[in-house]
Coordinates of C-alpha atoms and ligand atoms in Angstrom, one line a residue:
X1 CA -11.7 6.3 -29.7
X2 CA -8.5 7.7 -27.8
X3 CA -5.4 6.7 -28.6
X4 CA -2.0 7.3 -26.3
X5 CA 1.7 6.8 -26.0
X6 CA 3.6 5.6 -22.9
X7 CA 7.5 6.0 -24.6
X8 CA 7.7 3.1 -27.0
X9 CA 3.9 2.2 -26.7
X10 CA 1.3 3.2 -28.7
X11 CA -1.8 2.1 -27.1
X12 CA -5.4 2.2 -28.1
X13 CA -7.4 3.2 -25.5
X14 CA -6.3 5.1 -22.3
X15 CA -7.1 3.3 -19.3
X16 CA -5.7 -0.3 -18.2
X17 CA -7.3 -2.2 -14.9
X18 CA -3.8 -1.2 -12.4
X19 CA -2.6 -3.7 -10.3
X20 CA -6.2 -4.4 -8.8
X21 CA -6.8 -6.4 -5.6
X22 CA -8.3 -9.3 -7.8
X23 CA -6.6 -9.5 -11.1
X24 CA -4.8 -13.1 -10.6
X25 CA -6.3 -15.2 -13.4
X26 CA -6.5 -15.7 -16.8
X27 CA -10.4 -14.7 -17.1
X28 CA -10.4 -12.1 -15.5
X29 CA -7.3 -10.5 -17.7
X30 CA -9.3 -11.7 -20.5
X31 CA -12.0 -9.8 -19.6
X32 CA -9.9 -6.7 -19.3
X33 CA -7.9 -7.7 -23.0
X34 CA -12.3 -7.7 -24.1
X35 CA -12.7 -4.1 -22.9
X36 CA -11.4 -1.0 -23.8
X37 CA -8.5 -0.6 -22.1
X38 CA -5.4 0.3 -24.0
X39 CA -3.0 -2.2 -22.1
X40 CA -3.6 -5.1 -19.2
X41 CA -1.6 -5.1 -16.0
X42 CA -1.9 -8.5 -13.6
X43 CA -2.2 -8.4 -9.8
X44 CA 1.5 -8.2 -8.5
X45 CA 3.0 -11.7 -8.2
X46 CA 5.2 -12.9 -5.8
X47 CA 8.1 -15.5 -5.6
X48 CA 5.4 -17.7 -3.5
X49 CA 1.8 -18.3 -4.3
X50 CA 0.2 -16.8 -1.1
X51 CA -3.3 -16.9 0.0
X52 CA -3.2 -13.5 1.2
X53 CA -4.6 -12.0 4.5
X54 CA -8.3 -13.4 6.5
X55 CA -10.6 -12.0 5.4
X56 CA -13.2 -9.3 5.6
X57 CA -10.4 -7.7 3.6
X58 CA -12.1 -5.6 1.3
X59 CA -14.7 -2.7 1.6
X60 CA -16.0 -0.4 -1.5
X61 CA -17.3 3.3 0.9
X62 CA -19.2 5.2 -1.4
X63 CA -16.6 5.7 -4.3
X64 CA -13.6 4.9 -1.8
X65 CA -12.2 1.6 -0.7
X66 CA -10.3 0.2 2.1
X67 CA -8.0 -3.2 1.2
X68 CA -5.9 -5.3 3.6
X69 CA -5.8 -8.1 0.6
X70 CA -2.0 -9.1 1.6
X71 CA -0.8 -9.7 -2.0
X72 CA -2.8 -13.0 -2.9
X73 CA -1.7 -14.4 -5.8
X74 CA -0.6 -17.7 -7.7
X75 CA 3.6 -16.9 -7.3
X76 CA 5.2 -16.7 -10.5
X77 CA 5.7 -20.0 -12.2
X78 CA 1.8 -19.9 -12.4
X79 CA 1.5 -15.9 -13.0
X80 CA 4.3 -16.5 -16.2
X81 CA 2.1 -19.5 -17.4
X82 CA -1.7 -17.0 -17.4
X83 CA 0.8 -14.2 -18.8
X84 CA 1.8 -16.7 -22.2
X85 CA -1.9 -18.1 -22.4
X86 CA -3.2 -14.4 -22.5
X87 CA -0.6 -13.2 -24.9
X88 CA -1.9 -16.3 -27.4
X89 CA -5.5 -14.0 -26.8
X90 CA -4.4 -10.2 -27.3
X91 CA -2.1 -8.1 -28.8
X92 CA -2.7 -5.4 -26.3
X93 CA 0.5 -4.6 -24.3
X94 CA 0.9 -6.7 -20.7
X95 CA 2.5 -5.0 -17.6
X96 CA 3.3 -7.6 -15.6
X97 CA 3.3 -6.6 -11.9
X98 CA 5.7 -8.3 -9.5
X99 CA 7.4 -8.1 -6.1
X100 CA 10.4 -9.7 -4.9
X101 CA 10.4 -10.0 -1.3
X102 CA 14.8 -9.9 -1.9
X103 CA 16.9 -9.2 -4.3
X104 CA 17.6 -12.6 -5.2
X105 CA 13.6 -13.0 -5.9
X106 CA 13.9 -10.3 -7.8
X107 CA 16.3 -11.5 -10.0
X108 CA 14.9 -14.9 -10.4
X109 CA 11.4 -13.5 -11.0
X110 CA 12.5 -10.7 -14.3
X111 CA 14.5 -14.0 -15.3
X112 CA 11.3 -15.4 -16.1
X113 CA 8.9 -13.1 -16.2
X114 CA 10.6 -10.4 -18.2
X115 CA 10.5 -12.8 -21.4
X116 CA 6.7 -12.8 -21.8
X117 CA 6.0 -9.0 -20.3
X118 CA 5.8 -6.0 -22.5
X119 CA 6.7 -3.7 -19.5
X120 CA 7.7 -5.4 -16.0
X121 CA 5.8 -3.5 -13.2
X122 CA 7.5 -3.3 -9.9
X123 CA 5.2 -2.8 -7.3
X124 CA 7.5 -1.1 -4.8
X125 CA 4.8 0.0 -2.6
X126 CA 1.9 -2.8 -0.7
X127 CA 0.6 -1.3 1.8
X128 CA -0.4 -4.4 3.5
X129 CA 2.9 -6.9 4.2
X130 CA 2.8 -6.9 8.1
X131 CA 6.2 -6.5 9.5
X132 CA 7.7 -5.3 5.7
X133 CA 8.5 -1.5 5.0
X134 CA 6.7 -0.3 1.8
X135 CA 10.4 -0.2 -0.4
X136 CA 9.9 2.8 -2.2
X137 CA 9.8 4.5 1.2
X138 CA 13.7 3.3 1.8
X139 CA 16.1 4.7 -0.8
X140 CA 18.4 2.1 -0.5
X141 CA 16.6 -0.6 -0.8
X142 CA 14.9 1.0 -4.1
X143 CA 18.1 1.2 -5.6
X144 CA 18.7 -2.2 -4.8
X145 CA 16.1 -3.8 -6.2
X146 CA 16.1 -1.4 -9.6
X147 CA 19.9 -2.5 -10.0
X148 CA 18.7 -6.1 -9.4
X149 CA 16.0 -6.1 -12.2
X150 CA 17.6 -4.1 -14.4
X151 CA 20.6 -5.9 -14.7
X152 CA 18.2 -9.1 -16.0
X153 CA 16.2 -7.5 -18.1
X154 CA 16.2 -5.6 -21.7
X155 CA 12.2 -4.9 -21.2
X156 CA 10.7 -1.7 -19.8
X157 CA 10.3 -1.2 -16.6
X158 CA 7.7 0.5 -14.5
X159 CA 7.6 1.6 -11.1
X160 CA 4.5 1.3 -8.9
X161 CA 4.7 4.0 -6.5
X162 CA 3.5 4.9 -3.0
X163 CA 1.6 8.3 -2.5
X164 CA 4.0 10.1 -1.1
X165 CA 3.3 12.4 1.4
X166 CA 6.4 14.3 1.6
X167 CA 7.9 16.3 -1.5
X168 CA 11.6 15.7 -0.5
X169 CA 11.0 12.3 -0.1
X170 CA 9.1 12.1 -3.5
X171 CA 12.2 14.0 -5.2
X172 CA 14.6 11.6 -3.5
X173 CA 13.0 8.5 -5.4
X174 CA 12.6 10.5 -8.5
X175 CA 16.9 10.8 -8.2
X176 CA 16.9 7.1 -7.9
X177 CA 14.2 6.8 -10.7
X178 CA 16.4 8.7 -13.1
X179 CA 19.6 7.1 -12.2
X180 CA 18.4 4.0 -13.0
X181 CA 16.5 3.9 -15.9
X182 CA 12.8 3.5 -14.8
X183 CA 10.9 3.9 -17.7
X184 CA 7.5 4.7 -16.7
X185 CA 5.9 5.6 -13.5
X186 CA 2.7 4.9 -12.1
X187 CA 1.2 6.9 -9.0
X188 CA -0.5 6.2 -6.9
X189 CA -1.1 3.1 -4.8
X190 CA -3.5 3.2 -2.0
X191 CA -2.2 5.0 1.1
X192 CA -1.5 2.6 3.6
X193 CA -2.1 2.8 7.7
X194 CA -5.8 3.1 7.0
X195 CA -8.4 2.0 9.3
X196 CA -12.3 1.8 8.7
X197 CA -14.3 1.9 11.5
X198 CA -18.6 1.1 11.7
X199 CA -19.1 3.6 15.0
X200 CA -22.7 1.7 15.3
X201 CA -21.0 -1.9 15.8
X202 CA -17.9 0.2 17.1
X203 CA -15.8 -2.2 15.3
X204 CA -12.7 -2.2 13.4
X205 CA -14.4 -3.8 9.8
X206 CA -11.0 -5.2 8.5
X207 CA -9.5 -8.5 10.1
X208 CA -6.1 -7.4 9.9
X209 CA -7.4 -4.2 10.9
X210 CA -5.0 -2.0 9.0
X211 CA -5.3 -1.3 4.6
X212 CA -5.0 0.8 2.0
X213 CA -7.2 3.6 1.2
X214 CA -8.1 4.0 -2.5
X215 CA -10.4 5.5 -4.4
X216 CA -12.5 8.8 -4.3
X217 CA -10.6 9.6 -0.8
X218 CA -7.4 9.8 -2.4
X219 CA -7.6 11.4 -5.7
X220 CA -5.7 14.8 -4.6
X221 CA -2.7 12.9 -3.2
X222 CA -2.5 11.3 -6.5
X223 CA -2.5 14.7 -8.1
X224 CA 0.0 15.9 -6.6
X225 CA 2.1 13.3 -6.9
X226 CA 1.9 13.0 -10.9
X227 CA 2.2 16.5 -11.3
X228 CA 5.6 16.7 -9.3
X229 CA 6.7 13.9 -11.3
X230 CA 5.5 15.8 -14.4
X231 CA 7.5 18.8 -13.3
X232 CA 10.5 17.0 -12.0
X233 CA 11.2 14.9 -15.3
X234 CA 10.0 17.7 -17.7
X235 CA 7.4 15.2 -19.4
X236 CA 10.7 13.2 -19.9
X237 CA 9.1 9.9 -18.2
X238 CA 5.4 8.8 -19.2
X239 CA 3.3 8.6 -15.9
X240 CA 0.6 6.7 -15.1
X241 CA -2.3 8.0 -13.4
X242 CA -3.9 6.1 -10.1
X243 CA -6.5 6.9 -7.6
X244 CA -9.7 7.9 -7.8
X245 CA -10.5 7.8 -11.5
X246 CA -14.4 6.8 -11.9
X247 CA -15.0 9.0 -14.5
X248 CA -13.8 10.9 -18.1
X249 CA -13.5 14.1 -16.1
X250 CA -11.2 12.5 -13.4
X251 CA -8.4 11.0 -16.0
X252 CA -8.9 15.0 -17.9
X253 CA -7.4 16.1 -14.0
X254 CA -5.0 13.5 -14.3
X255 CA -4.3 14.2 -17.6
X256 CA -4.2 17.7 -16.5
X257 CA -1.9 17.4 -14.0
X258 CA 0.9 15.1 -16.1
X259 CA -0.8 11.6 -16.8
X260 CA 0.2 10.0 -20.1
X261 CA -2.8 7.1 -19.5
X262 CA -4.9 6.2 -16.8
X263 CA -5.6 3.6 -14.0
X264 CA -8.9 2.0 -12.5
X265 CA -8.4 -0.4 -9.7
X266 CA -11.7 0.5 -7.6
X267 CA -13.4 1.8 -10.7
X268 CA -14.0 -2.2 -12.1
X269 CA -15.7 -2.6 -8.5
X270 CA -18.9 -1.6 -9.6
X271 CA -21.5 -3.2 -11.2
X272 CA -20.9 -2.3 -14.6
X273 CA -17.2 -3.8 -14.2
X274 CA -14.8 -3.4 -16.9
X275 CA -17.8 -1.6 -19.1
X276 CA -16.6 1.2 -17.3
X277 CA -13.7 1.7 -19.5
X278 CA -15.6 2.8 -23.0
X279 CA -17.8 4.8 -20.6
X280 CA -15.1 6.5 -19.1
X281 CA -13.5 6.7 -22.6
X282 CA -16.3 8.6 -23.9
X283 CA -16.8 11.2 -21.1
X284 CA -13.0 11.5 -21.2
X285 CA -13.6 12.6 -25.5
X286 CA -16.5 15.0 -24.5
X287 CA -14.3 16.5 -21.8
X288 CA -11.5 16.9 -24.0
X289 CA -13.5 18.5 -26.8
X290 CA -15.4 20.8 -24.1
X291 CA -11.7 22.0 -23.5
X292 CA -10.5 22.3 -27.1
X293 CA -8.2 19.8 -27.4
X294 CA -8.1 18.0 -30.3
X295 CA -6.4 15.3 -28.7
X296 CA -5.2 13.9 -25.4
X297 CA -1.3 14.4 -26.1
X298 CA -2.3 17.8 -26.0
X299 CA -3.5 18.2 -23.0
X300 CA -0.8 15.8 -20.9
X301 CA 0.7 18.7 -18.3
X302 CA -1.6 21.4 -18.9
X303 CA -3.4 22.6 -15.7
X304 CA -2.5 26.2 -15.5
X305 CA -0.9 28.1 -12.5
X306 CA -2.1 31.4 -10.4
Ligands
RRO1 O1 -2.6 -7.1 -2.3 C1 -2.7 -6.1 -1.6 O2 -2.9 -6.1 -0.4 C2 -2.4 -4.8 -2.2 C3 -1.3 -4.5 -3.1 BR1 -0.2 -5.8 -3.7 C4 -1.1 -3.2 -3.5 O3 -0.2 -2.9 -4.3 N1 -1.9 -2.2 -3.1 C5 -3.0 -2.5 -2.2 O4 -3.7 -1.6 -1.8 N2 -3.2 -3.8 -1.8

């Protein structure tokens, strides 16, 4: 059994579900709380339940995925009600996963939400809001919304972060990050502008044609990610590690690379579901030992250099 810290947070076990495309109501949390994941994180919730894009909006290809869900979810009167019932259920740690589409959402929303999380996830970075800029990819408007939340809340916060595909631009939000108190990061979400097409039915396979990447395709980008934020806070801020992680060996690179715990949004996909987590758990162990580390504190940060 692996044990880890994010700052305050000693968890046991690793791995949580991330911010899936799915994970809107109180069973299927419950079902996470049931596994072995270390802490439970809910589908982002917004100010207004929304129904979320048409449909065909989701494809698993091969260990890769393509989503164009459009943030459905109950809005957050309904997402703070699931969040107490589960609470009454486990004692494993909640990161509560939320987007205000302004600041004054955002303010109302850690008003009530921030109560009843252990950590308040802000997802800076859907891909799939037609018309709306990812935030994370405006400065300003980062720093707005971090001022906004932290001002109305004395819970830990957590940034879900974009891949980003520029290292000055991944420095600038770690500045912003830094100056205002984010406490843990998790990287990456899927990378957005994604298209999937079936060349035999020529087609474009998602209605709003559009998604996010995820998965397998993605796993490098989120290595590099966590490891410049590894190197930029000196270990300083716990990072979560996203993309691609299907197996024990996969969180070990994360690990590797800076990861403090781990991830699975696509991973819960498959068939075996959130079983996935004690096998992943157990490879993850094996790895570890294979390696000689006694632990996985020990081996946060420690892929070597040429
Ligand atoms: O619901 C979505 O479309 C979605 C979200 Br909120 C997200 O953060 N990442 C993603 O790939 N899809």
């Amino acid at each position: 059994m692996l044990r880890t810290k994010l700052g305050d947070f000693e968890l046991d076990g690793v791995f949580t579900n991330g911010s899936g495309v799915n994970d809107d109501s109180l069973e299927k949390l419950l079902q996470i709380a049931n596994s072995r994941a270390g802490f439970i994180t809910t589908k982002t919730t917004t100010f207004h339940p929304r129904a979320g894009n048409p449909g065909p909006r989701f494809y698993m290809i091969g260990n890769s995925t393509i989503n164009s869900m459009g943030l459905p979810n109950p809005g957050y009167q309904k997402m703070a009600e699931i969040v107490k019932e589960l609470k009454t259920k486990t004692k494993k740690p909640v990161f509560v996963s939320m987007s205000g589409f302004d600041t004054n959402e955002a303010e109302e929303m850690t008003r009530v939400l921030s109560p009843i999380a252990d950590v308040l996830e802000l997802n800076l970075s859907c891909p799939n809001l037609k018309g709306k800029r990812q935030i994370i990819y405006d400065a300003e408007a980062t720093e707005e919304v971090l001022k906004a939340v932290k001002k109305n809340t004395n819970k830990k916060i957590a940034v879900k972060a974009a891949p980003f595909l520029d290292f000055a631009q991944q420095e600038e939000f770690c500045e912003i990050a830094k100056k205002n108190g984010v406490d843990i990061i998790v990287a990456i979400n899927t990378i957005g502008n994604a298209m999937y097409i079936d060349v035999d039915r020529e087609m474009i396979m998602l209605k709003s044609k559009w998604g996010g990447l995820g998965g397998e395709a993605i796993k490098m980008v989120g290595w590099g990610n966590v490891r410049r934020y590894y190197e930029y806070f000196k270990g300083s801020v716990p990072i979560v590690g996203c993309g691609g992680i299907y197996s024990g060996k996969d969180a070990f690179a994360y690990a590797l690379a800076g990861a403090s715990a781990f991830a699975c949004a696509s991973a819960i996909y498959n068939p075996e579901g959130v079983a996935v987590f004690a096998k992943m758990e157990k490879e993850l162990e094996i790895e570890l030992k294979k390696h000689n580390y006694s632990n996985l504190q020990d081996a946060i940060g420690k892929a070597k250099e040429f």
